[in-house]
Amino acid sequence: AQKITQTQPGMFVQEKEAVTLDCTYDTSDPSYGLFWYKQPSSGEMIFLIYQGSYDQQNATEGRYSLNFQKARKSANLVISASQLGDSAMYFCAMREDTGGFKTIFGAGTRLFVKA
Amino acid sequence: ETGVTQTPRHLVMGMTNKKSLKCEQHLGHNAMYWYKQSAKKPLELMFVYNFKEQTENNSVPSRFSPECPNSSHLFLHLHTLQPEDSALYLCASSQDLAGGLGQETQYFGPGTRLLVL
């Protein structure tokens, strides 16, 4: 079974609007961390935001926030005030406490920001 | 100087060739990683090194041979590859080992896009 599911292969958003990228995960480990990465066309993966499974508050980093719904096993990324430079692939990832050093990545969502 | 550099950026090789990918991090980190990103599969962890010692080999075929001479450099030696090995190979580093629940952030290089003919 897939551990990380990103159901949106591609998304379009108008510049300056907010967009939500979906991510659901599957784990039986009570301790885990969730990550979002951005991958521009240049190739490098850029860390955006982290949410620990025991964190009470949703993580926020500037224009990025993570909508963490633990019971639903969902960790959606919200980008507010989209910019043209936000056009990229976005990957949701998880690391389980029992998984050692293995970070499991989803298939990604390609975001297109329209001017 | 960018944090994590990789050379070459693009590589085309035949199945009988031997080549090496190089990764260098300028961040003073202790842990380094190799990942494989194929067109139709999620990013896969290949190898993990901590203080030059290999701590993880994620069932990678022996035609991929990593080398970590020091904490700043990581190589991936390639020989007798198959066309299905064509992918983007990403190197990453982190201050300490990124494991479990920890928030340890990995910093990625731009990758080497490999094509095996």
mmCIF file of C-alpha atoms in Angstrom:
data_model
loop_
_atom_site.group_PDB
_atom_site.id
_atom_site.type_symbol
_atom_site.label_atom_id
_atom_site.label_comp_id
_atom_site.label_asym_id
_atom_site.label_seq_id
_atom_site.Cartn_x
_atom_site.Cartn_y
_atom_site.Cartn_z
ATOM 1 C CA ALA A 1 0.000 0.000 0.000
ATOM 2 C CA GLN A 2 1.176 3.493 -0.755
ATOM 3 C CA LYS A 3 2.389 5.346 2.273
ATOM 4 C CA ILE A 4 2.049 8.824 0.792
ATOM 5 C CA THR A 5 -0.694 9.704 -1.658
ATOM 6 C CA GLN A 6 -0.867 12.914 -3.633
ATOM 7 C CA THR A 7 -3.988 12.700 -5.762
ATOM 8 C CA GLN A 8 -3.463 15.852 -7.824
ATOM 9 C CA PRO A 9 -0.943 15.299 -10.629
ATOM 10 C CA GLY A 10 -1.346 18.927 -11.698
ATOM 11 C CA MET A 11 -2.926 22.078 -10.336
ATOM 12 C CA PHE A 12 -3.483 25.561 -11.724
ATOM 13 C CA VAL A 13 -3.804 28.676 -9.578
ATOM 14 C CA GLN A 14 -4.146 32.331 -10.414
ATOM 15 C CA GLU A 15 -1.353 34.579 -9.209
ATOM 16 C CA LYS A 16 -2.048 36.092 -5.764
ATOM 17 C CA GLU A 17 -4.649 33.458 -4.911
ATOM 18 C CA ALA A 18 -4.274 30.679 -2.351
ATOM 19 C CA VAL A 19 -3.947 27.035 -3.316
ATOM 20 C CA THR A 20 -4.148 23.774 -1.379
ATOM 21 C CA LEU A 21 -2.097 20.737 -2.365
ATOM 22 C CA ASP A 22 -3.442 17.491 -0.969
ATOM 23 C CA CYS A 23 -1.485 14.798 0.830
ATOM 24 C CA THR A 24 -2.694 11.759 2.714
ATOM 25 C CA TYR A 25 -0.458 9.290 4.456
ATOM 26 C CA ASP A 26 -0.652 5.825 5.900
ATOM 27 C CA THR A 27 1.221 4.699 8.978
ATOM 28 C CA SER A 28 0.652 2.687 12.107
ATOM 29 C CA ASP A 29 3.579 4.356 13.852
ATOM 30 C CA PRO A 30 2.336 6.966 16.363
ATOM 31 C CA SER A 31 5.554 8.942 15.928
ATOM 32 C CA TYR A 32 6.303 10.400 12.535
ATOM 33 C CA GLY A 33 7.278 13.579 10.767
ATOM 34 C CA LEU A 34 5.699 15.064 7.676
ATOM 35 C CA PHE A 35 7.535 17.242 5.177
ATOM 36 C CA TRP A 36 6.815 19.245 2.090
ATOM 37 C CA TYR A 37 9.438 19.906 -0.554
ATOM 38 C CA LYS A 38 9.418 22.058 -3.668
ATOM 39 C CA GLN A 39 11.286 21.002 -6.786
ATOM 40 C CA PRO A 40 11.698 23.709 -9.443
ATOM 41 C CA SER A 41 12.697 22.785 -12.988
ATOM 42 C CA SER A 42 16.340 23.201 -11.980
ATOM 43 C CA GLY A 43 16.074 19.925 -10.067
ATOM 44 C CA GLU A 44 16.988 20.575 -6.454
ATOM 45 C CA MET A 45 14.496 19.697 -3.739
ATOM 46 C CA ILE A 46 13.853 22.640 -1.437
ATOM 47 C CA PHE A 47 12.521 22.001 2.072
ATOM 48 C CA LEU A 48 9.402 24.039 2.813
ATOM 49 C CA ILE A 49 7.762 22.944 6.026
ATOM 50 C CA TYR A 50 7.697 20.250 8.706
ATOM 51 C CA GLN A 51 4.967 18.870 10.972
ATOM 52 C CA GLY A 52 5.606 16.396 13.769
ATOM 53 C CA SER A 53 2.901 13.924 14.674
ATOM 54 C CA TYR A 54 2.744 15.251 18.237
ATOM 55 C CA ASP A 55 2.651 18.915 17.285
ATOM 56 C CA GLN A 56 -0.568 20.505 18.482
ATOM 57 C CA GLN A 57 -0.461 23.469 16.158
ATOM 58 C CA ASN A 58 -0.393 23.488 12.389
ATOM 59 C CA ALA A 59 3.052 24.399 11.073
ATOM 60 C CA THR A 60 3.516 27.702 9.264
ATOM 61 C CA GLU A 61 6.506 29.094 7.386
ATOM 62 C CA GLY A 62 5.869 32.417 5.710
ATOM 63 C CA ARG A 63 3.353 31.874 2.909
ATOM 64 C CA TYR A 64 3.304 28.128 3.550
ATOM 65 C CA SER A 65 1.100 26.420 6.096
ATOM 66 C CA LEU A 66 0.384 22.787 6.694
ATOM 67 C CA ASN A 67 -3.207 21.782 7.391
ATOM 68 C CA PHE A 68 -2.598 18.785 9.643
ATOM 69 C CA GLN A 69 -5.637 16.591 10.297
ATOM 70 C CA LYS A 70 -4.242 13.665 12.230
ATOM 71 C CA ALA A 71 -7.423 11.605 12.480
ATOM 72 C CA ARG A 72 -7.873 11.784 8.730
ATOM 73 C CA LYS A 73 -4.149 11.244 8.132
ATOM 74 C CA SER A 74 -4.014 14.282 5.977
ATOM 75 C CA ALA A 75 -1.265 16.907 5.673
ATOM 76 C CA ASN A 76 -2.271 19.380 3.022
ATOM 77 C CA LEU A 77 0.018 22.245 2.022
ATOM 78 C CA VAL A 78 -1.561 25.656 1.697
ATOM 79 C CA ILE A 79 0.286 28.329 -0.263
ATOM 80 C CA SER A 80 -1.142 31.785 0.219
ATOM 81 C CA ALA A 81 -0.767 34.648 -2.253
ATOM 82 C CA SER A 82 0.710 32.497 -5.018
ATOM 83 C CA GLN A 83 3.599 33.903 -7.016
ATOM 84 C CA LEU A 84 4.842 32.986 -10.468
ATOM 85 C CA GLY A 85 7.957 31.564 -8.856
ATOM 86 C CA ASP A 86 5.829 29.027 -7.012
ATOM 87 C CA SER A 87 5.374 27.057 -10.241
ATOM 88 C CA ALA A 88 7.142 23.769 -9.520
ATOM 89 C CA MET A 89 6.655 20.170 -8.404
ATOM 90 C CA TYR A 90 5.652 19.765 -4.780
ATOM 91 C CA PHE A 91 6.340 16.603 -2.829
ATOM 92 C CA CYS A 92 4.833 15.443 0.422
ATOM 93 C CA ALA A 93 7.041 13.124 2.458
ATOM 94 C CA MET A 94 6.975 11.206 5.718
ATOM 95 C CA ARG A 95 9.515 9.718 8.058
ATOM 96 C CA GLU A 96 8.347 7.174 10.602
ATOM 97 C CA ASP A 97 10.069 6.817 13.939
ATOM 98 C CA THR A 98 10.476 3.106 13.298
ATOM 99 C CA GLY A 99 11.590 3.690 9.729
ATOM 100 C CA GLY A 100 15.138 4.720 10.505
ATOM 101 C CA PHE A 101 16.544 7.130 7.966
ATOM 102 C CA LYS A 102 14.043 6.360 5.272
ATOM 103 C CA THR A 103 12.026 9.347 4.066
ATOM 104 C CA ILE A 104 9.069 8.213 1.959
ATOM 105 C CA PHE A 105 8.020 10.588 -0.795
ATOM 106 C CA GLY A 106 4.767 10.933 -2.649
ATOM 107 C CA ALA A 107 4.478 11.095 -6.435
ATOM 108 C CA GLY A 108 4.222 14.877 -6.379
ATOM 109 C CA THR A 109 1.875 17.580 -7.640
ATOM 110 C CA ARG A 110 2.886 19.968 -10.390
ATOM 111 C CA LEU A 111 1.667 23.485 -9.652
ATOM 112 C CA PHE A 112 1.225 26.044 -12.400
ATOM 113 C CA VAL A 113 0.759 29.665 -11.358
ATOM 114 C CA LYS A 114 -0.970 31.795 -14.004
ATOM 115 C CA ALA A 115 -0.312 35.519 -14.411
ATOM 116 C CA GLU B 1 29.044 28.880 -3.229
ATOM 117 C CA THR B 2 25.753 27.002 -3.208
ATOM 118 C CA GLY B 3 25.188 24.540 -0.377
ATOM 119 C CA VAL B 4 25.227 21.216 -2.223
ATOM 120 C CA THR B 5 26.760 20.866 -5.655
ATOM 121 C CA GLN B 6 26.643 17.922 -8.013
ATOM 122 C CA THR B 7 28.658 17.134 -11.111
ATOM 123 C CA PRO B 8 28.062 16.404 -13.837
ATOM 124 C CA ARG B 9 24.589 17.850 -14.255
ATOM 125 C CA HIS B 10 23.894 15.604 -17.236
ATOM 126 C CA LEU B 11 25.430 12.267 -18.191
ATOM 127 C CA VAL B 12 24.831 9.894 -21.063
ATOM 128 C CA MET B 13 26.521 6.510 -20.836
ATOM 129 C CA GLY B 14 26.446 3.132 -22.478
ATOM 130 C CA MET B 15 25.711 -0.018 -20.544
ATOM 131 C CA THR B 16 29.362 -1.062 -20.558
ATOM 132 C CA ASN B 17 30.756 2.271 -19.388
ATOM 133 C CA LYS B 18 32.059 3.187 -15.955
ATOM 134 C CA LYS B 19 31.352 6.656 -14.671
ATOM 135 C CA SER B 20 31.142 8.476 -11.358
ATOM 136 C CA LEU B 21 28.794 11.077 -9.949
ATOM 137 C CA LYS B 22 30.196 13.592 -7.520
ATOM 138 C CA CYS B 23 28.505 15.469 -4.716
ATOM 139 C CA GLU B 24 30.052 18.137 -2.517
ATOM 140 C CA GLN B 25 28.442 19.958 0.378
ATOM 141 C CA HIS B 26 29.723 23.248 1.733
ATOM 142 C CA LEU B 27 27.478 23.334 4.790
ATOM 143 C CA GLY B 28 29.634 21.543 7.339
ATOM 144 C CA HIS B 29 27.111 18.729 7.588
ATOM 145 C CA ASN B 30 27.849 15.268 8.897
ATOM 146 C CA ALA B 31 25.346 13.161 6.964
ATOM 147 C CA MET B 32 25.012 12.692 3.215
ATOM 148 C CA TYR B 33 22.516 10.789 1.094
ATOM 149 C CA TRP B 34 21.976 9.514 -2.438
ATOM 150 C CA TYR B 35 18.448 9.443 -3.853
ATOM 151 C CA LYS B 36 17.103 8.198 -7.176
ATOM 152 C CA GLN B 37 14.200 9.990 -8.861
ATOM 153 C CA SER B 38 12.722 8.052 -11.767
ATOM 154 C CA ALA B 39 10.123 9.437 -14.122
ATOM 155 C CA LYS B 40 7.299 7.259 -12.903
ATOM 156 C CA LYS B 41 8.290 6.466 -9.333
ATOM 157 C CA PRO B 42 8.567 8.505 -6.155
ATOM 158 C CA LEU B 43 11.953 9.580 -4.865
ATOM 159 C CA GLU B 44 13.852 6.596 -3.461
ATOM 160 C CA LEU B 45 16.590 6.636 -0.853
ATOM 161 C CA MET B 46 19.660 4.693 -1.989
ATOM 162 C CA PHE B 47 22.468 5.247 0.505
ATOM 163 C CA VAL B 48 23.083 7.094 3.754
ATOM 164 C CA TYR B 49 26.456 8.098 5.153
ATOM 165 C CA ASN B 50 27.141 9.568 8.579
ATOM 166 C CA PHE B 51 30.650 10.794 9.414
ATOM 167 C CA LYS B 52 31.911 8.936 6.316
ATOM 168 C CA GLU B 53 30.422 5.638 7.445
ATOM 169 C CA GLN B 54 27.653 3.989 5.484
ATOM 170 C CA THR B 55 24.624 3.551 7.697
ATOM 171 C CA GLU B 56 22.033 2.539 5.128
ATOM 172 C CA ASN B 57 22.008 0.648 1.875
ATOM 173 C CA ASN B 58 18.460 0.494 0.694
ATOM 174 C CA SER B 59 18.782 -2.774 -1.273
ATOM 175 C CA VAL B 60 20.579 -1.056 -4.106
ATOM 176 C CA PRO B 61 22.089 -3.250 -6.862
ATOM 177 C CA SER B 62 25.862 -3.654 -6.727
ATOM 178 C CA ARG B 63 26.294 -1.852 -10.045
ATOM 179 C CA PHE B 64 25.921 1.285 -7.905
ATOM 180 C CA SER B 65 28.887 1.727 -5.590
ATOM 181 C CA PRO B 66 29.013 4.688 -3.198
ATOM 182 C CA GLU B 67 32.142 6.222 -1.736
ATOM 183 C CA CYS B 68 32.430 8.832 0.990
ATOM 184 C CA PRO B 69 36.069 9.866 1.505
ATOM 185 C CA ASN B 70 35.146 12.642 3.953
ATOM 186 C CA SER B 71 32.064 14.353 5.332
ATOM 187 C CA SER B 72 32.020 16.890 2.497
ATOM 188 C CA HIS B 73 32.251 14.587 -0.505
ATOM 189 C CA LEU B 74 30.122 11.736 -1.741
ATOM 190 C CA PHE B 75 30.561 9.758 -4.923
ATOM 191 C CA LEU B 76 28.383 7.280 -6.746
ATOM 192 C CA HIS B 77 30.366 4.964 -8.997
ATOM 193 C CA LEU B 78 28.403 3.457 -11.833
ATOM 194 C CA HIS B 79 29.246 0.382 -13.907
ATOM 195 C CA THR B 80 27.334 -1.889 -16.274
ATOM 196 C CA LEU B 81 24.121 0.038 -15.771
ATOM 197 C CA GLN B 82 20.793 -0.835 -17.363
ATOM 198 C CA PRO B 83 18.473 1.489 -19.292
ATOM 199 C CA GLU B 84 16.029 1.396 -16.369
ATOM 200 C CA ASP B 85 18.713 3.094 -14.257
ATOM 201 C CA SER B 86 18.116 6.278 -16.253
ATOM 202 C CA ALA B 87 16.904 8.824 -13.706
ATOM 203 C CA LEU B 88 17.722 11.989 -11.798
ATOM 204 C CA TYR B 89 20.208 11.205 -9.028
ATOM 205 C CA LEU B 90 19.972 13.611 -6.137
ATOM 206 C CA CYS B 91 22.485 14.105 -3.386
ATOM 207 C CA ALA B 92 21.466 15.585 -0.039
ATOM 208 C CA SER B 93 23.109 16.459 3.240
ATOM 209 C CA SER B 94 21.952 17.218 6.756
ATOM 210 C CA GLN B 95 23.664 18.454 9.885
ATOM 211 C CA ASP B 96 23.046 15.166 11.619
ATOM 212 C CA LEU B 97 21.357 11.966 10.538
ATOM 213 C CA ALA B 98 17.784 12.658 9.499
ATOM 214 C CA GLY B 99 15.889 9.845 11.115
ATOM 215 C CA GLY B 100 12.608 9.053 12.689
ATOM 216 C CA LEU B 101 10.468 11.804 14.126
ATOM 217 C CA GLY B 102 13.257 14.361 13.999
ATOM 218 C CA GLN B 103 12.903 17.575 12.082
ATOM 219 C CA GLU B 104 16.429 17.311 10.688
ATOM 220 C CA THR B 105 16.256 19.056 7.342
ATOM 221 C CA GLN B 106 17.937 17.647 4.280
ATOM 222 C CA TYR B 107 19.487 20.033 1.776
ATOM 223 C CA PHE B 108 19.501 18.775 -1.786
ATOM 224 C CA GLY B 109 21.772 19.382 -4.730
ATOM 225 C CA PRO B 110 20.461 20.044 -8.245
ATOM 226 C CA GLY B 111 20.916 16.433 -9.306
ATOM 227 C CA THR B 112 22.617 14.573 -12.128
ATOM 228 C CA ARG B 113 20.310 13.570 -14.934
ATOM 229 C CA LEU B 114 21.553 10.202 -16.158
ATOM 230 C CA LEU B 115 20.623 8.518 -19.405
ATOM 231 C CA VAL B 116 21.762 4.947 -19.985
ATOM 232 C CA LEU B 117 21.694 3.816 -23.591
#
